[in-house]
Amino acid sequence: MTWLHFLSVSITVWLTLLFVFTIVPAVLGVSIGIRRLYLTTLLKIFEVKRYKIKVLCIHAPEFEMADIFYFCRRGVESIVDDEVTKRFSAQELETWNLLTRSHYNFRHISLRLTVLWGLGVLIRYGILLPLRVTLAATGISLILVLTTLVGFLPSRELRFFLTEKVHVMCYRICVRSLTAMITYHNRENKPKNGGICVANHTTPIDVIILANDGCYSLIGQAHRGLLGMVQRAMVKSSPHIWFDRSEVKDRHLVAKRLSDHVADKTKQPILIFPEGTCINNTSVMMFKKGSFEIGCTVYPVAIKYDPLFGDAFWNSSKFGMVNYLLRMMSSWAIVCSVWYLPPMNREEGEDAVQFANRVKAAIAAQGGLVDLIWDGGLKRAKVKDAFKEEQQKLYSKVLVGEQEQGDNKSSEENPEEDKSYHGSANGQ
């Protein structure tokens, strides 16, 4: 009975602290500074640790044959590297962040670093992970319950008003389940009703990052299971757009649903990620033109993550959703910056592809990302024949151009031979 009493008291204290210091500030939209203090402490630890690693590496006198494999690997990577495939793997860090998710085993350099890394494991998995799982479960449960209840309200205006409050509150709780520190810039450019918000795509939590600062209508494929339950609950109170698997490839149906949504100025802006896949936050790849054919105002948003505290990139070909979320919740934190860019409209004489490229270039420039023309679908599929044919045509033009230049050059160098040839031809 003593152990049961102790367990019940512990759970009560845990939930009380969670409610007072996390859920209540999330509901009120305020921060009491715990996350900022936590990140400041982590930065100081990383700075001290980076200095120790440098000193230990400088004074390490022993050499092992295995050391050369690192340089061999880097050399081979430099040979086969290209600007596309490296966007589908996690970016390398300049300094170790006490996570064993890089190619470097710095935790074996010294006993002090090993102890520090072990202490970090205990904190992340023993304290932070249970806290974050509890917060995530709370946020998802509130979304399911509150959106369902709001959906029964007869008044459309009241339903939309409460839906925005409920969604923002629940997303704030979910953001705290990741210990996310988000900095929003240029909030005067936030997306407005009747428009489309487009952003670069790094992770599924991009939705939570943006919805933490405003309410959006989401578009996507209808799912089953827990995600399907959340989708069905959300659509009862808010005009989200979910497609069946058979409808996703119907471009005309998708365009019509989007046009009907943006035509109603009382509906929230639609949030779309035109890349269609997750990129590792070092570049922006080709935007699909579908969302730029609607003819409405587009609100570009640039999202840039700091991988020092935890890499937010979702490599879907390597990790499943559950494994990925576990990695996120066991990281130190998620730190990112969000820039709201001025609204953009399609110019006269500009087609959808040109408009998409102009928006993509603006997002890349603001986020400090590389602007690439390649399709993000190359992560899972081979290069399309159309791309191959285009490159073959360009190469053939180069060859033909070089040949013509060579012929012109030879004729300029031997004008007398040309004259004699033409003269003999005329004589004949």
Coordinates of C-alpha atoms in Angstrom, one line a residue:
M1 CA 0.0 0.0 0.0
T2 CA 2.9 2.3 0.7
W3 CA 4.2 1.9 -2.8
L4 CA 0.8 2.5 -4.3
H5 CA 0.3 5.6 -2.3
F6 CA 3.8 6.9 -3.3
L7 CA 3.0 6.1 -7.0
S8 CA -0.4 7.9 -6.8
V9 CA 1.2 10.9 -5.2
S10 CA 4.0 11.0 -7.8
I11 CA 1.5 10.9 -10.7
T12 CA -0.6 13.6 -9.1
V13 CA 2.4 15.9 -8.6
W14 CA 3.6 15.1 -12.2
L15 CA 0.2 16.0 -13.7
T16 CA -0.2 19.1 -11.6
L17 CA 3.2 20.5 -12.6
L18 CA 2.4 19.6 -16.2
F19 CA -0.9 21.4 -16.0
V20 CA 0.4 24.5 -14.3
F21 CA 3.6 25.1 -16.1
T22 CA 2.8 23.8 -19.6
I23 CA -0.9 23.4 -20.4
V24 CA -2.1 26.6 -18.8
P25 CA 0.6 28.8 -20.5
A26 CA -0.3 27.1 -23.8
V27 CA -4.0 27.8 -23.4
L28 CA -3.3 31.5 -22.5
G29 CA -0.6 31.8 -25.3
V30 CA 2.1 32.9 -22.9
S31 CA 5.6 31.6 -22.1
I32 CA 7.2 31.7 -18.6
G33 CA 10.7 31.3 -20.0
I34 CA 11.5 27.7 -19.1
R35 CA 12.3 26.7 -22.7
R36 CA 14.5 29.7 -23.3
L37 CA 16.4 29.0 -20.1
Y38 CA 16.7 25.4 -21.1
L39 CA 18.1 26.2 -24.6
T40 CA 20.6 28.8 -23.1
T41 CA 21.9 26.1 -20.8
L42 CA 22.3 23.7 -23.7
L43 CA 24.2 26.2 -25.7
K44 CA 26.7 26.7 -22.9
I45 CA 27.2 23.0 -22.5
F46 CA 27.7 22.6 -26.3
E47 CA 30.3 25.4 -26.3
V48 CA 32.3 23.8 -23.5
K49 CA 32.0 20.4 -25.0
R50 CA 33.2 21.6 -28.4
Y51 CA 36.3 23.1 -26.9
K52 CA 37.1 19.8 -25.1
I53 CA 36.7 17.8 -28.2
K54 CA 39.1 20.1 -30.1
V55 CA 41.7 19.9 -27.3
L56 CA 41.4 16.1 -27.1
C57 CA 41.7 15.7 -30.9
I58 CA 44.7 18.0 -31.1
H59 CA 46.6 16.1 -28.3
A60 CA 45.6 12.6 -29.4
P61 CA 48.9 11.0 -30.2
E62 CA 47.8 7.5 -31.3
F63 CA 47.0 6.7 -34.9
E64 CA 44.9 3.8 -36.0
M65 CA 44.5 2.3 -39.5
A66 CA 40.7 2.8 -39.2
D67 CA 41.3 6.6 -39.2
I68 CA 42.0 6.6 -42.9
F69 CA 38.5 5.3 -43.8
Y70 CA 36.9 8.6 -42.8
F71 CA 39.0 10.4 -45.4
C72 CA 38.4 7.7 -48.0
R73 CA 34.7 8.0 -47.4
R74 CA 34.7 11.7 -47.7
G75 CA 36.8 11.5 -50.9
V76 CA 34.4 9.0 -52.5
E77 CA 31.4 11.1 -51.5
S78 CA 33.0 14.1 -53.1
I79 CA 33.4 12.2 -56.4
V80 CA 29.8 10.8 -56.5
D81 CA 28.2 13.8 -54.8
D82 CA 25.5 15.8 -56.7
E83 CA 23.2 18.6 -55.8
V84 CA 20.1 16.5 -55.7
T85 CA 20.6 13.2 -53.8
K86 CA 22.4 14.9 -50.9
R87 CA 19.2 16.9 -50.2
F88 CA 17.5 13.6 -49.1
S89 CA 19.8 12.8 -46.2
A90 CA 20.4 14.6 -42.9
Q91 CA 22.9 17.4 -43.1
E92 CA 26.2 17.1 -41.2
L93 CA 26.7 19.2 -38.1
E94 CA 29.8 21.3 -37.5
T95 CA 29.9 20.3 -33.9
W96 CA 28.6 17.3 -32.0
N97 CA 25.3 17.8 -30.1
L98 CA 25.6 14.8 -27.7
L99 CA 23.3 12.8 -29.9
T100 CA 24.5 9.5 -31.4
R101 CA 22.8 10.3 -34.7
S102 CA 25.8 11.4 -36.7
H103 CA 28.8 9.4 -38.1
Y104 CA 31.1 10.5 -35.3
N105 CA 31.6 8.5 -32.1
F106 CA 32.8 11.5 -30.1
R107 CA 31.4 10.0 -26.9
H108 CA 34.3 7.5 -26.9
I109 CA 37.0 10.2 -26.9
S110 CA 37.3 10.6 -23.1
L111 CA 35.6 9.4 -20.0
R112 CA 34.2 12.9 -19.3
L113 CA 32.4 13.1 -22.6
T114 CA 31.1 9.5 -22.1
V115 CA 29.7 10.5 -18.7
L116 CA 28.2 13.7 -20.2
W117 CA 26.6 11.8 -23.0
G118 CA 25.2 9.1 -20.6
L119 CA 23.7 11.9 -18.4
G120 CA 22.1 13.4 -21.5
V121 CA 20.6 10.0 -22.4
L122 CA 19.1 9.7 -18.9
I123 CA 17.6 13.3 -19.2
R124 CA 16.3 12.8 -22.7
Y125 CA 14.7 9.4 -22.2
G126 CA 14.0 9.4 -18.5
I127 CA 12.6 13.0 -18.1
L128 CA 11.9 14.7 -21.4
L129 CA 10.5 11.8 -23.4
P130 CA 7.7 10.9 -20.8
L131 CA 6.9 14.6 -20.5
R132 CA 6.7 15.1 -24.2
V133 CA 4.6 11.9 -24.8
T134 CA 2.2 13.1 -22.1
L135 CA 1.9 16.5 -23.7
A136 CA 1.4 15.1 -27.2
A137 CA -1.3 12.7 -26.0
T138 CA -3.0 15.6 -24.2
G139 CA -2.9 17.8 -27.4
I140 CA -4.2 15.1 -29.7
S141 CA -7.0 14.1 -27.2
L142 CA -8.1 17.7 -26.9
I143 CA -8.2 18.0 -30.7
L144 CA -10.4 14.9 -31.0
V145 CA -12.8 15.9 -28.2
L146 CA -13.1 19.7 -28.6
T147 CA -13.3 19.8 -32.4
T148 CA -16.0 17.2 -32.3
L149 CA -18.0 19.2 -29.7
V150 CA -17.5 22.5 -31.7
G151 CA -18.8 20.7 -34.8
F152 CA -22.2 20.3 -33.2
L153 CA -22.7 24.0 -32.8
P154 CA -25.5 25.3 -35.1
S155 CA -24.1 28.8 -35.6
R156 CA -21.5 28.9 -38.4
E157 CA -19.8 32.1 -37.2
L158 CA -19.5 30.8 -33.6
R159 CA -18.2 27.5 -34.9
F160 CA -15.5 29.1 -37.0
F161 CA -14.5 31.4 -34.1
L162 CA -14.2 28.6 -31.5
T163 CA -12.5 26.3 -34.0
E164 CA -9.6 28.8 -34.5
K165 CA -9.2 29.1 -30.7
V166 CA -9.3 25.3 -30.2
H167 CA -6.8 24.5 -33.0
V168 CA -4.3 27.1 -31.9
M169 CA -4.5 26.0 -28.3
C170 CA -4.0 22.3 -29.1
Y171 CA -1.2 23.1 -31.5
R172 CA 0.6 25.1 -28.8
I173 CA 0.4 22.1 -26.6
C174 CA 1.8 19.9 -29.4
V175 CA 4.6 22.4 -29.9
R176 CA 5.6 22.2 -26.3
S177 CA 5.6 18.4 -26.6
L178 CA 8.7 18.9 -28.9
T179 CA 10.2 21.7 -26.7
A180 CA 10.1 23.8 -29.8
M181 CA 11.4 27.4 -29.8
I182 CA 10.0 29.2 -32.8
T183 CA 10.8 32.8 -33.9
Y184 CA 8.3 34.4 -36.2
H185 CA 9.3 37.3 -38.4
N186 CA 7.2 39.8 -40.3
R187 CA 3.8 38.9 -38.8
E188 CA 2.1 41.7 -40.7
N189 CA 2.4 39.4 -43.8
K190 CA 0.6 36.5 -42.2
P191 CA -1.7 34.6 -44.6
K192 CA -5.3 35.9 -44.8
N193 CA -8.6 34.2 -45.6
G194 CA -9.2 33.4 -49.2
G195 CA -5.6 32.8 -50.0
I196 CA -3.1 30.0 -50.2
C197 CA -0.1 29.7 -47.9
V198 CA 2.9 27.9 -49.5
A199 CA 6.1 26.9 -47.6
N200 CA 9.2 24.8 -48.0
H201 CA 8.8 21.3 -46.6
T202 CA 11.2 19.6 -44.2
T203 CA 9.1 17.6 -41.8
P204 CA 5.4 16.7 -41.0
I205 CA 5.7 19.0 -38.0
D206 CA 5.9 22.0 -40.3
V207 CA 2.1 22.0 -40.0
I208 CA 2.3 22.3 -36.2
I209 CA 5.0 25.0 -36.4
L210 CA 2.9 27.2 -38.6
A211 CA -0.5 26.4 -37.0
N212 CA 1.0 27.4 -33.6
D213 CA 0.8 31.0 -34.9
G214 CA -2.5 30.9 -36.8
C215 CA -5.3 28.7 -38.1
Y216 CA -5.1 27.0 -41.5
S217 CA -7.2 24.7 -43.6
L218 CA -5.2 21.6 -44.5
I219 CA -5.3 19.6 -47.7
G220 CA -4.3 16.0 -48.1
Q221 CA -5.2 12.4 -48.5
A222 CA -7.7 10.8 -46.1
H223 CA -6.1 8.2 -43.9
R224 CA -7.2 5.5 -41.5
G225 CA -6.3 4.7 -37.9
L226 CA -5.5 7.4 -35.4
L227 CA -4.6 10.0 -38.1
G228 CA -7.9 9.3 -39.8
M229 CA -9.8 9.9 -36.5
V230 CA -8.0 13.2 -36.1
Q231 CA -8.9 14.2 -39.7
R232 CA -12.6 13.3 -39.3
A233 CA -12.8 15.2 -36.0
M234 CA -11.1 18.3 -37.5
V235 CA -13.3 18.5 -40.6
K236 CA -16.4 18.6 -38.4
S237 CA -15.5 22.0 -37.2
S238 CA -13.2 23.4 -39.9
P239 CA -13.3 23.3 -43.7
H240 CA -10.3 21.1 -44.3
I241 CA -10.0 19.3 -47.7
W242 CA -9.4 15.5 -47.5
F243 CA -9.3 13.4 -50.7
D244 CA -9.8 9.7 -51.1
R245 CA -6.9 7.7 -52.6
S246 CA -8.8 7.5 -56.0
E247 CA -9.3 11.3 -56.1
V248 CA -5.8 12.4 -55.4
K249 CA -4.6 12.0 -59.0
D250 CA -7.6 13.8 -60.4
R251 CA -6.1 17.2 -61.0
H252 CA -9.3 18.8 -62.2
L253 CA -11.2 17.7 -59.0
V254 CA -8.4 19.0 -56.8
A255 CA -8.3 22.3 -58.6
K256 CA -12.0 22.7 -58.3
R257 CA -12.0 22.0 -54.5
L258 CA -9.2 24.5 -54.1
S259 CA -11.0 27.2 -56.2
D260 CA -14.2 26.7 -54.3
H261 CA -12.4 27.1 -51.0
V262 CA -10.5 30.3 -51.8
A263 CA -13.6 31.8 -53.3
D264 CA -15.2 31.9 -49.9
K265 CA -13.4 34.8 -48.0
T266 CA -14.7 33.5 -44.7
K267 CA -12.7 30.3 -44.9
Q268 CA -9.2 30.0 -43.5
P269 CA -6.2 30.1 -45.9
I270 CA -5.1 26.7 -47.3
L271 CA -1.7 25.5 -46.2
I272 CA 0.2 23.7 -49.0
F273 CA 3.7 22.3 -49.4
P274 CA 4.3 22.4 -53.2
E275 CA 7.5 20.4 -53.1
G276 CA 5.4 17.3 -52.4
T277 CA 8.1 15.7 -50.2
C278 CA 10.4 16.5 -47.3
I279 CA 13.8 18.0 -48.1
N280 CA 16.7 18.3 -45.6
N281 CA 16.3 22.1 -45.1
T282 CA 19.4 23.0 -47.1
S283 CA 17.5 23.7 -50.3
V284 CA 14.1 24.3 -52.0
M285 CA 13.3 21.9 -54.8
M286 CA 10.7 22.2 -57.7
F287 CA 7.3 23.5 -56.7
K288 CA 4.3 21.6 -58.3
K289 CA 2.3 24.1 -60.4
G290 CA -1.1 22.9 -59.3
S291 CA -1.6 25.4 -56.4
F292 CA -0.4 28.3 -58.6
E293 CA -3.0 27.8 -61.3
I294 CA -5.9 28.8 -59.0
G295 CA -5.5 32.5 -59.6
C296 CA -5.6 33.7 -56.0
T297 CA -3.2 35.5 -53.7
V298 CA -0.3 33.3 -52.6
Y299 CA 1.4 33.9 -49.2
P300 CA 5.0 32.5 -49.2
V301 CA 6.5 31.3 -45.9
A302 CA 10.1 30.3 -45.4
I303 CA 11.0 27.8 -42.6
K304 CA 14.6 27.3 -41.4
Y305 CA 15.5 24.8 -38.7
D306 CA 18.6 24.8 -36.5
P307 CA 19.9 21.2 -36.5
L308 CA 22.2 21.8 -33.5
F309 CA 19.5 20.8 -31.0
G310 CA 17.8 18.1 -33.2
D311 CA 17.5 17.4 -36.9
A312 CA 13.9 17.9 -37.9
F313 CA 14.3 16.4 -41.4
W314 CA 12.1 13.3 -42.0
N315 CA 13.8 10.8 -44.2
S316 CA 10.7 8.8 -45.0
S317 CA 12.7 6.2 -46.9
K318 CA 14.7 5.4 -43.8
F319 CA 12.4 6.0 -40.8
G320 CA 8.7 5.3 -40.3
M321 CA 6.4 7.9 -38.8
V322 CA 6.5 6.3 -35.3
N323 CA 10.3 6.0 -35.3
Y324 CA 10.6 9.5 -36.6
L325 CA 8.4 11.0 -33.9
L326 CA 10.3 9.0 -31.2
R327 CA 13.6 10.6 -32.5
M328 CA 12.0 14.0 -32.4
M329 CA 10.7 13.6 -28.9
S330 CA 14.0 12.3 -27.7
S331 CA 16.0 15.1 -29.2
W332 CA 17.1 18.1 -27.2
A333 CA 14.7 20.5 -28.8
I334 CA 13.4 21.8 -32.1
V335 CA 14.6 25.4 -32.9
C336 CA 13.5 27.2 -36.0
S337 CA 12.7 30.5 -37.6
V338 CA 9.7 31.4 -39.7
W339 CA 9.5 34.3 -42.1
Y340 CA 6.2 35.5 -43.5
L341 CA 6.9 37.0 -47.0
P342 CA 4.8 39.7 -48.7
P343 CA 1.8 38.3 -50.6
M344 CA 2.4 37.5 -54.3
N345 CA 0.1 37.4 -57.3
R346 CA 0.4 36.0 -60.8
E347 CA 1.6 38.7 -63.1
E348 CA 0.2 39.3 -66.6
G349 CA 1.7 37.0 -69.2
E350 CA 3.2 34.7 -66.5
D351 CA 2.2 31.0 -66.5
A352 CA 1.8 28.8 -63.5
V353 CA 5.3 27.3 -63.7
Q354 CA 7.0 30.8 -63.9
F355 CA 4.9 32.0 -60.9
A356 CA 5.8 28.9 -58.9
N357 CA 9.5 29.4 -59.7
R358 CA 9.3 33.1 -58.6
V359 CA 7.7 32.2 -55.3
K360 CA 10.2 29.4 -54.7
A361 CA 13.1 31.8 -55.4
A362 CA 11.7 34.2 -52.8
I363 CA 11.4 31.5 -50.2
A364 CA 14.9 30.2 -50.9
A365 CA 16.5 33.7 -50.7
Q366 CA 14.7 34.5 -47.4
G367 CA 15.5 31.2 -45.7
G368 CA 19.1 31.0 -46.9
L369 CA 18.4 27.9 -48.9
V370 CA 19.7 26.7 -52.3
D371 CA 17.2 27.2 -55.1
L372 CA 17.1 24.0 -57.2
I373 CA 15.1 23.2 -60.3
W374 CA 14.9 19.4 -59.7
D375 CA 11.8 17.5 -58.7
G376 CA 11.7 16.3 -55.1
G377 CA 10.0 13.1 -56.5
L378 CA 13.5 11.9 -57.4
K379 CA 13.8 10.8 -53.8
R380 CA 11.7 7.7 -54.6
A381 CA 11.5 7.6 -58.4
K382 CA 14.0 7.5 -61.3
V383 CA 14.6 10.5 -63.5
K384 CA 11.7 10.9 -65.9
D385 CA 12.4 10.3 -69.6
A386 CA 11.3 13.9 -70.4
F387 CA 14.2 15.2 -68.2
K388 CA 16.6 12.9 -69.9
E389 CA 15.5 14.0 -73.4
E390 CA 15.8 17.6 -72.4
Q391 CA 19.4 17.1 -71.3
Q392 CA 20.1 15.1 -74.4
K393 CA 18.8 17.9 -76.6
L394 CA 20.9 20.5 -74.7
Y395 CA 24.0 18.3 -75.1
S396 CA 23.3 17.7 -78.8
K397 CA 22.9 21.5 -79.3
V398 CA 26.3 21.9 -77.7
L399 CA 27.9 19.4 -80.0
V400 CA 26.2 20.8 -83.1
G401 CA 27.2 24.3 -82.0
E402 CA 30.8 23.3 -81.5
Q403 CA 30.9 21.6 -84.9
E404 CA 29.4 24.6 -86.7
Q405 CA 31.9 26.9 -84.9
G406 CA 34.7 24.5 -86.0
D407 CA 33.5 24.6 -89.7
N408 CA 33.2 28.4 -89.7
K409 CA 36.7 28.7 -88.2
S410 CA 38.2 26.5 -90.8
S411 CA 36.5 28.4 -93.6
E412 CA 37.8 31.7 -92.2
E413 CA 41.3 30.3 -92.0
N414 CA 41.3 29.0 -95.6
P415 CA 39.3 31.6 -97.6
E416 CA 41.4 31.0 -100.8
E417 CA 40.5 27.3 -100.8
D418 CA 36.9 28.1 -100.5
K419 CA 37.2 30.6 -103.5
S420 CA 39.0 28.1 -105.6
Y421 CA 36.4 25.4 -104.8
H422 CA 33.5 27.6 -105.7
G423 CA 35.3 28.8 -108.8
S424 CA 36.0 25.2 -110.0
A425 CA 32.4 24.4 -109.2
N426 CA 31.1 27.2 -111.3
G427 CA 33.5 26.3 -114.2
Q428 CA 32.1 22.8 -114.2

